[in-house]
Amino acid sequence: MHTPSTLITSRPLDEYCGLFGLTRAALAAVPGPVLDCPGGAAGLTAEARELGVTVIATDPAYAAPLPELTALALAGRDSVAARLAVDPDRHLPAGRLRPERYLRSWDRARRLFAADTAARPERYVAAALPRLPFAAGSFALTLSAYLLFAYPELFPPERQLAGLLELVRVTAPGGEVRVYPLHDGAARPCPHLPQLRSALGERQVSSEITRFARPGDGRTRRVLVLRRARPGVRA
């Protein structure tokens, strides 16, 4: 998750929904707690509480003092701003959204995160894949954005598999794990994804690649959806 070569991002709730093919109503209907791994400096935990949803965020960066963490988040915001200046169509979540408005949404999310972390530190757990300090089946929905496939230099195939299995372990039977993106920072698709899915199936984890409409421009996102296979059902 957080290392000197990864970004601490500050995505708001609505951007999370767009990444994972969710709506606020769908998120509010999740029948149990939600895990955000890695959480970074996102506003999801704070904003989802207003929907009546309990979100636990986990990230090794939470071991740092809050001022240091928010400084890292601001550096992440500046990095994204530089990318937007070069190629806004590629990096904006919706083609009609202006870069300055998008960055303001990150600024607001970062402020919400800082206030919520100070008020509810128990919702922000310092931990790193592939080992999380949660009991099996703790979460009804697990979301993992911009980690396992985005940083292949940190997560080679065997660590990707271990990370995916850990996300499934902490997710309840009947719940699901959603992972996005399935490419690295240069937009190169994971070349061994079929082999990973086969290995997951051998461990009784079903997988599918679901396409969700990308809000605003008609394009789609490919999201890896994992579930525990039911006994007697082929993964």
Short mmCIF file of C-alpha atoms in Angstrom, two decimals:
data_model
loop_
_atom_site.label_atom_id
_atom_site.label_comp_id
_atom_site.label_asym_id
_atom_site.label_seq_id
_atom_site.Cartn_x
_atom_site.Cartn_y
_atom_site.Cartn_z
CA MET A 1 0.00 0.00 0.00
CA HIS A 2 1.86 3.15 1.04
CA THR A 3 5.54 3.19 0.11
CA PRO A 4 7.64 6.06 -1.24
CA SER A 5 6.53 5.04 -4.75
CA THR A 6 2.76 5.01 -4.17
CA LEU A 7 0.27 7.84 -3.91
CA ILE A 8 -1.87 8.67 -0.91
CA THR A 9 -5.09 9.64 -2.65
CA SER A 10 -8.12 11.62 -1.43
CA ARG A 11 -11.03 10.30 -3.44
CA PRO A 12 -14.56 11.25 -2.34
CA LEU A 13 -17.46 8.83 -1.95
CA ASP A 14 -18.99 9.55 -5.34
CA GLU A 15 -15.72 8.78 -7.09
CA TYR A 16 -15.56 5.46 -5.24
CA CYS A 17 -19.04 4.69 -6.47
CA GLY A 18 -17.96 5.43 -10.02
CA LEU A 19 -14.87 3.25 -9.74
CA PHE A 20 -16.74 0.21 -8.50
CA GLY A 21 -20.09 0.45 -10.26
CA LEU A 22 -21.98 1.47 -7.12
CA THR A 23 -24.55 4.10 -6.30
CA ARG A 24 -25.16 5.76 -2.95
CA ALA A 25 -28.36 3.74 -2.65
CA ALA A 26 -26.55 0.48 -3.39
CA LEU A 27 -23.88 1.30 -0.84
CA ALA A 28 -26.51 2.16 1.77
CA ALA A 29 -28.15 -1.23 1.13
CA VAL A 30 -24.99 -3.26 1.88
CA PRO A 31 -26.00 -5.56 4.78
CA GLY A 32 -22.94 -5.03 6.93
CA PRO A 33 -19.66 -3.18 7.31
CA VAL A 34 -17.52 -2.23 4.31
CA LEU A 35 -13.73 -2.44 4.08
CA ASP A 36 -11.70 0.11 2.13
CA CYS A 37 -8.24 -1.32 1.46
CA PRO A 38 -6.16 0.75 0.98
CA GLY A 39 -8.02 3.74 2.37
CA GLY A 40 -5.44 6.48 1.88
CA ALA A 41 -6.84 9.90 2.76
CA ALA A 42 -10.22 9.24 1.15
CA GLY A 43 -13.50 10.69 2.32
CA LEU A 44 -15.35 7.39 2.00
CA THR A 45 -15.40 6.42 5.67
CA ALA A 46 -16.66 9.84 6.79
CA GLU A 47 -19.17 10.33 3.94
CA ALA A 48 -20.62 6.82 4.10
CA ARG A 49 -21.49 7.32 7.75
CA GLU A 50 -24.09 9.86 6.62
CA LEU A 51 -25.71 7.02 4.64
CA GLY A 52 -25.80 4.80 7.71
CA VAL A 53 -22.92 2.67 6.43
CA THR A 54 -19.97 1.62 8.57
CA VAL A 55 -16.72 1.73 6.60
CA ILE A 56 -13.39 0.64 8.04
CA ALA A 57 -10.35 1.93 6.17
CA THR A 58 -6.98 0.22 6.38
CA ASP A 59 -3.63 1.44 5.14
CA PRO A 60 -0.06 1.15 6.49
CA ALA A 61 0.19 4.92 6.14
CA TYR A 62 -2.13 5.26 9.15
CA ALA A 63 0.85 4.45 11.38
CA ALA A 64 2.17 7.93 10.58
CA PRO A 65 1.13 11.02 12.59
CA LEU A 66 -1.85 12.79 11.08
CA PRO A 67 0.10 15.91 9.97
CA GLU A 68 2.56 13.71 8.08
CA LEU A 69 -0.24 11.71 6.52
CA THR A 70 -2.15 14.78 5.35
CA ALA A 71 1.09 16.18 3.91
CA LEU A 72 1.50 12.95 1.92
CA ALA A 73 -2.10 13.26 0.76
CA LEU A 74 -1.48 16.82 -0.39
CA ALA A 75 1.57 15.62 -2.32
CA GLY A 76 -0.64 12.98 -3.93
CA ARG A 77 -3.15 15.64 -4.89
CA ASP A 78 -0.37 17.71 -6.49
CA SER A 79 0.81 14.69 -8.46
CA VAL A 80 -2.69 14.12 -9.79
CA ALA A 81 -2.98 17.82 -10.67
CA ALA A 82 0.20 17.52 -12.76
CA ARG A 83 -1.21 14.50 -14.60
CA LEU A 84 -4.47 16.30 -15.26
CA ALA A 85 -2.59 19.21 -16.77
CA VAL A 86 -0.96 16.86 -19.28
CA ASP A 87 -3.86 14.51 -20.13
CA PRO A 88 -7.17 15.42 -18.46
CA ASP A 89 -9.29 13.06 -20.57
CA ARG A 90 -7.37 10.05 -19.37
CA HIS A 91 -7.38 10.84 -15.68
CA LEU A 92 -10.72 12.53 -15.03
CA PRO A 93 -13.47 10.16 -13.88
CA ALA A 94 -15.99 11.89 -16.15
CA GLY A 95 -15.21 13.60 -19.43
CA ARG A 96 -17.32 16.66 -18.67
CA LEU A 97 -15.76 17.33 -15.27
CA ARG A 98 -13.31 20.22 -15.13
CA PRO A 99 -9.90 19.53 -13.57
CA GLU A 100 -10.24 22.32 -11.00
CA ARG A 101 -13.62 21.02 -9.84
CA TYR A 102 -12.26 17.49 -9.60
CA LEU A 103 -9.32 18.66 -7.50
CA ARG A 104 -11.65 20.57 -5.21
CA SER A 105 -13.51 17.31 -4.57
CA TRP A 106 -10.21 15.78 -3.45
CA ASP A 107 -9.51 18.77 -1.21
CA ARG A 108 -12.88 18.38 0.48
CA ALA A 109 -12.38 14.63 0.89
CA ARG A 110 -8.96 15.20 2.43
CA ARG A 111 -10.41 17.62 4.97
CA LEU A 112 -13.19 15.18 5.83
CA PHE A 113 -10.65 12.42 6.26
CA ALA A 114 -8.47 14.50 8.58
CA ALA A 115 -11.42 15.48 10.78
CA ASP A 116 -12.86 11.96 10.86
CA THR A 117 -9.50 10.35 11.64
CA ALA A 118 -9.08 12.65 14.62
CA ALA A 119 -12.64 12.02 15.84
CA ARG A 120 -12.92 8.28 15.12
CA PRO A 121 -9.42 6.78 14.97
CA GLU A 122 -10.81 3.27 15.47
CA ARG A 123 -12.21 3.41 11.93
CA TYR A 124 -8.70 3.78 10.46
CA VAL A 125 -6.50 0.72 10.95
CA ALA A 126 -2.79 0.65 10.13
CA ALA A 127 -2.20 -2.59 8.21
CA ALA A 128 -0.87 -3.84 4.90
CA LEU A 129 -1.76 -6.62 2.53
CA PRO A 130 -1.33 -9.53 2.38
CA ARG A 131 -2.07 -9.72 6.14
CA LEU A 132 -4.96 -7.81 7.67
CA PRO A 133 -5.89 -7.78 11.38
CA PHE A 134 -9.54 -8.67 10.89
CA ALA A 135 -11.44 -11.86 11.60
CA ALA A 136 -12.62 -13.98 8.72
CA GLY A 137 -15.92 -12.80 7.27
CA SER A 138 -15.85 -9.38 8.94
CA PHE A 139 -17.13 -7.34 5.98
CA ALA A 140 -20.14 -7.53 3.69
CA LEU A 141 -18.29 -5.68 0.93
CA THR A 142 -14.59 -5.09 0.37
CA LEU A 143 -13.27 -2.45 -2.02
CA SER A 144 -9.66 -2.25 -3.17
CA ALA A 145 -8.64 0.56 -5.50
CA TYR A 146 -5.31 1.31 -7.16
CA LEU A 147 -3.09 -1.19 -5.42
CA LEU A 148 -2.61 -4.84 -6.37
CA PHE A 149 -2.54 -4.37 -10.14
CA ALA A 150 -1.55 -0.70 -10.17
CA TYR A 151 1.86 -1.41 -8.60
CA PRO A 152 3.17 -4.68 -10.09
CA GLU A 153 6.69 -3.82 -8.95
CA LEU A 154 5.44 -4.03 -5.36
CA PHE A 155 2.96 -6.84 -5.95
CA PRO A 156 4.36 -9.53 -8.24
CA PRO A 157 2.01 -12.39 -9.13
CA GLU A 158 2.45 -14.39 -5.93
CA ARG A 159 1.80 -11.33 -3.75
CA GLN A 160 -1.18 -10.36 -5.88
CA LEU A 161 -2.67 -13.79 -5.28
CA ALA A 162 -1.96 -13.61 -1.55
CA GLY A 163 -3.51 -10.14 -1.38
CA LEU A 164 -6.65 -11.20 -3.24
CA LEU A 165 -7.08 -14.26 -1.02
CA GLU A 166 -6.72 -12.11 2.09
CA LEU A 167 -9.40 -9.71 0.85
CA VAL A 168 -11.69 -12.67 0.31
CA ARG A 169 -10.86 -14.10 3.74
CA VAL A 170 -12.06 -10.99 5.58
CA THR A 171 -15.22 -10.80 3.45
CA ALA A 172 -18.34 -12.61 4.61
CA PRO A 173 -19.85 -15.55 2.73
CA GLY A 174 -22.42 -14.01 0.44
CA GLY A 175 -20.43 -10.78 0.26
CA GLU A 176 -18.01 -9.77 -2.44
CA VAL A 177 -14.66 -8.15 -3.13
CA ARG A 178 -14.31 -5.56 -5.89
CA VAL A 179 -10.86 -4.69 -7.23
CA TYR A 180 -10.01 -1.85 -9.61
CA PRO A 181 -8.04 -1.19 -11.80
CA LEU A 182 -6.76 -4.29 -13.58
CA HIS A 183 -3.89 -2.38 -15.15
CA ASP A 184 -0.74 -0.65 -13.98
CA GLY A 185 0.09 3.05 -13.90
CA ALA A 186 0.98 3.01 -17.59
CA ALA A 187 -2.45 1.50 -18.46
CA ARG A 188 -0.91 -1.90 -19.29
CA PRO A 189 -3.38 -4.72 -18.48
CA CYS A 190 -2.22 -7.41 -16.08
CA PRO A 191 -0.79 -10.08 -18.42
CA HIS A 192 -1.29 -12.99 -16.03
CA LEU A 193 -4.82 -12.25 -14.85
CA PRO A 194 -6.20 -15.52 -16.34
CA GLN A 195 -3.63 -17.50 -14.34
CA LEU A 196 -4.53 -15.58 -11.17
CA ARG A 197 -8.19 -16.30 -11.68
CA SER A 198 -7.43 -19.98 -12.22
CA ALA A 199 -5.42 -20.07 -8.99
CA LEU A 200 -8.29 -18.38 -7.16
CA GLY A 201 -10.71 -20.95 -8.51
CA GLU A 202 -8.50 -23.76 -7.23
CA ARG A 203 -8.87 -22.18 -3.79
CA GLN A 204 -12.67 -22.03 -4.00
CA VAL A 205 -12.87 -18.36 -4.90
CA SER A 206 -15.10 -17.49 -7.84
CA SER A 207 -14.12 -14.54 -9.99
CA GLU A 208 -15.61 -12.53 -12.79
CA ILE A 209 -14.67 -9.39 -14.66
CA THR A 210 -17.62 -7.06 -14.66
CA ARG A 211 -17.90 -4.00 -16.85
CA PHE A 212 -19.48 -0.95 -15.29
CA ALA A 213 -20.41 2.22 -17.15
CA ARG A 214 -18.04 5.07 -16.43
CA PRO A 215 -20.15 8.07 -15.39
CA GLY A 216 -20.17 10.98 -17.78
CA ASP A 217 -18.58 9.67 -20.95
CA GLY A 218 -20.11 6.30 -21.83
CA ARG A 219 -16.88 4.33 -21.41
CA THR A 220 -16.69 1.31 -19.14
CA ARG A 221 -14.49 0.12 -16.29
CA ARG A 222 -13.39 -3.48 -15.83
CA VAL A 223 -13.71 -4.53 -12.20
CA LEU A 224 -12.60 -7.87 -10.77
CA VAL A 225 -15.37 -9.27 -8.54
CA LEU A 226 -14.51 -12.10 -6.15
CA ARG A 227 -16.78 -14.29 -4.04
CA ARG A 228 -16.35 -17.38 -1.95
CA ALA A 229 -17.63 -20.30 -3.98
CA ARG A 230 -20.54 -22.12 -2.39
CA PRO A 231 -19.86 -25.74 -1.42
CA GLY A 232 -20.40 -28.01 -4.39
CA VAL A 233 -20.31 -25.13 -6.90
CA ARG A 234 -17.43 -24.97 -9.34
CA ALA A 235 -15.51 -21.67 -8.98
#
